[in-house]
Amino acid sequence: MDGLRVNYSDGWWLLRASNTQAMLVYRAEGVNEKALKDVHKRAQKYLKPHKIQIS
């Protein structure tokens, strides 16, 4: 396993280690712009207690 992917009916988000830099890479997709914003909010809610900030 090289990362974490969370799927929803309206999109997904992924967090994994970068292959080229000492950092985590965050990616997200949604079926539309509103869904993408919702997916991003869900990811932030999940990651915040672990002190992981995404942008």
XYZ file of N, CA and C in Angstrom:
165
model
N 0.851 -1.166 0.000
C 0.000 0.000 0.000
C 0.902 1.236 0.000
N 0.597 2.151 -0.897
C 1.416 3.365 -0.949
C 0.605 4.630 -0.726
N -0.626 4.491 -0.270
C -1.443 5.666 -0.014
C -2.811 5.290 0.517
N -3.637 6.297 0.645
C -4.998 6.125 1.143
C -5.943 6.773 0.151
N -6.920 6.001 -0.322
C -7.945 6.540 -1.218
C -9.301 6.305 -0.569
N -10.110 7.358 -0.533
C -11.451 7.284 0.044
C -12.441 7.602 -1.070
N -13.355 6.667 -1.327
C -14.344 6.814 -2.395
C -15.711 7.171 -1.829
N -16.404 8.029 -2.542
C -17.785 8.404 -2.241
C -18.596 8.239 -3.525
N -19.893 8.309 -3.419
C -20.732 8.190 -4.619
C -20.549 9.379 -5.560
N -20.107 10.517 -5.025
C -19.950 11.720 -5.843
C -18.498 12.144 -6.067
N -17.539 11.305 -5.676
C -16.137 11.646 -5.885
C -15.210 10.823 -5.013
N -13.951 11.255 -4.911
C -12.951 10.551 -4.110
C -11.817 11.511 -3.758
N -11.015 11.095 -2.763
C -9.768 11.801 -2.465
C -8.684 10.782 -2.165
N -7.436 11.196 -2.382
C -6.282 10.321 -2.260
C -5.156 11.066 -1.556
N -4.463 10.385 -0.654
C -3.285 10.936 0.014
C -2.192 9.882 -0.066
N -1.026 10.269 -0.595
C 0.081 9.327 -0.730
C 1.405 10.068 -0.636
N 2.465 9.328 -0.426
C 3.802 9.916 -0.384
C 4.238 10.272 -1.802
N 4.890 11.415 -1.945
C 5.435 11.826 -3.237
C 6.581 10.902 -3.619
N 6.724 10.636 -4.913
C 7.839 9.814 -5.394
C 9.122 10.620 -5.547
N 9.013 11.944 -5.558
C 10.183 12.773 -5.854
C 10.561 13.756 -4.757
N 9.656 13.990 -3.806
C 9.928 14.961 -2.750
C 9.497 14.397 -1.405
N 10.020 14.973 -0.333
C 9.650 14.551 1.023
C 8.364 15.264 1.434
N 7.254 14.825 0.844
C 5.962 15.442 1.136
C 4.835 14.475 0.798
N 3.643 14.800 1.260
C 2.456 14.031 0.914
C 1.744 14.712 -0.248
N 1.167 13.913 -1.124
C 0.432 14.418 -2.280
C -1.055 14.153 -2.050
N -1.878 15.179 -2.256
C -3.328 15.089 -2.104
C -3.972 15.313 -3.461
N -4.882 14.432 -3.827
C -5.653 14.575 -5.061
C -7.115 14.330 -4.731
N -8.004 14.990 -5.451
C -9.438 14.786 -5.250
C -10.174 15.024 -6.556
N -11.295 14.328 -6.711
C -12.175 14.533 -7.854
C -13.613 14.469 -7.380
N -14.467 15.194 -8.068
C -15.898 15.168 -7.807
C -16.648 15.142 -9.124
N -17.888 14.685 -9.099
C -18.669 14.606 -10.335
C -19.015 15.989 -10.876
N -18.949 17.003 -10.023
C -19.148 18.393 -10.434
C -18.440 19.284 -9.414
N -18.489 20.581 -9.609
C -17.753 21.505 -8.738
C -18.228 21.445 -7.284
N -19.543 21.372 -7.081
C -20.079 21.284 -5.721
C -19.626 19.990 -5.046
N -19.673 18.889 -5.780
C -19.245 17.605 -5.221
C -17.768 17.650 -4.847
N -16.947 18.281 -5.676
C -15.520 18.399 -5.375
C -15.304 19.185 -4.089
N -16.037 20.272 -3.902
C -15.927 21.045 -2.659
C -16.330 20.197 -1.457
N -17.389 19.403 -1.611
C -17.837 18.527 -0.525
C -16.796 17.454 -0.207
N -16.212 16.864 -1.237
C -15.167 15.850 -1.041
C -13.986 16.477 -0.308
N -13.588 17.670 -0.711
C -12.467 18.374 -0.077
C -12.765 18.637 1.405
N -13.976 19.057 1.717
C -14.355 19.293 3.120
C -14.296 18.003 3.927
N -14.764 16.893 3.343
C -14.720 15.600 4.039
C -13.277 15.173 4.297
N -12.405 15.393 3.313
C -10.994 15.050 3.480
C -10.373 15.887 4.595
N -10.655 17.186 4.603
C -10.125 18.058 5.652
C -10.592 17.596 7.027
N -11.851 17.229 7.144
C -12.399 16.778 8.425
C -11.687 15.511 8.904
N -11.390 14.599 7.980
C -10.715 13.354 8.329
C -9.250 13.592 8.700
N -8.567 14.463 7.988
C -7.121 14.645 8.161
C -6.742 15.623 9.267
N -7.613 16.556 9.601
C -7.296 17.586 10.602
C -6.847 17.009 11.947
N -7.518 15.986 12.519
C -7.064 15.443 13.803
C -5.645 14.862 13.753
N -5.165 14.537 12.545
C -3.817 13.986 12.371
C -2.802 15.076 12.035
N -3.261 16.340 12.135
C -2.425 17.512 11.870
C -1.872 17.525 10.440
N -2.690 17.039 9.505
C -2.345 17.080 8.088
C -3.204 18.152 7.443
N -2.538 19.177 6.900
C -3.246 20.273 6.232
C -3.177 20.065 4.728
N -4.295 20.305 4.058
C -4.324 20.176 2.606
C -4.756 21.499 1.992
N -4.349 21.694 0.757
C -4.748 22.921 0.057
C -5.040 22.615 -1.394
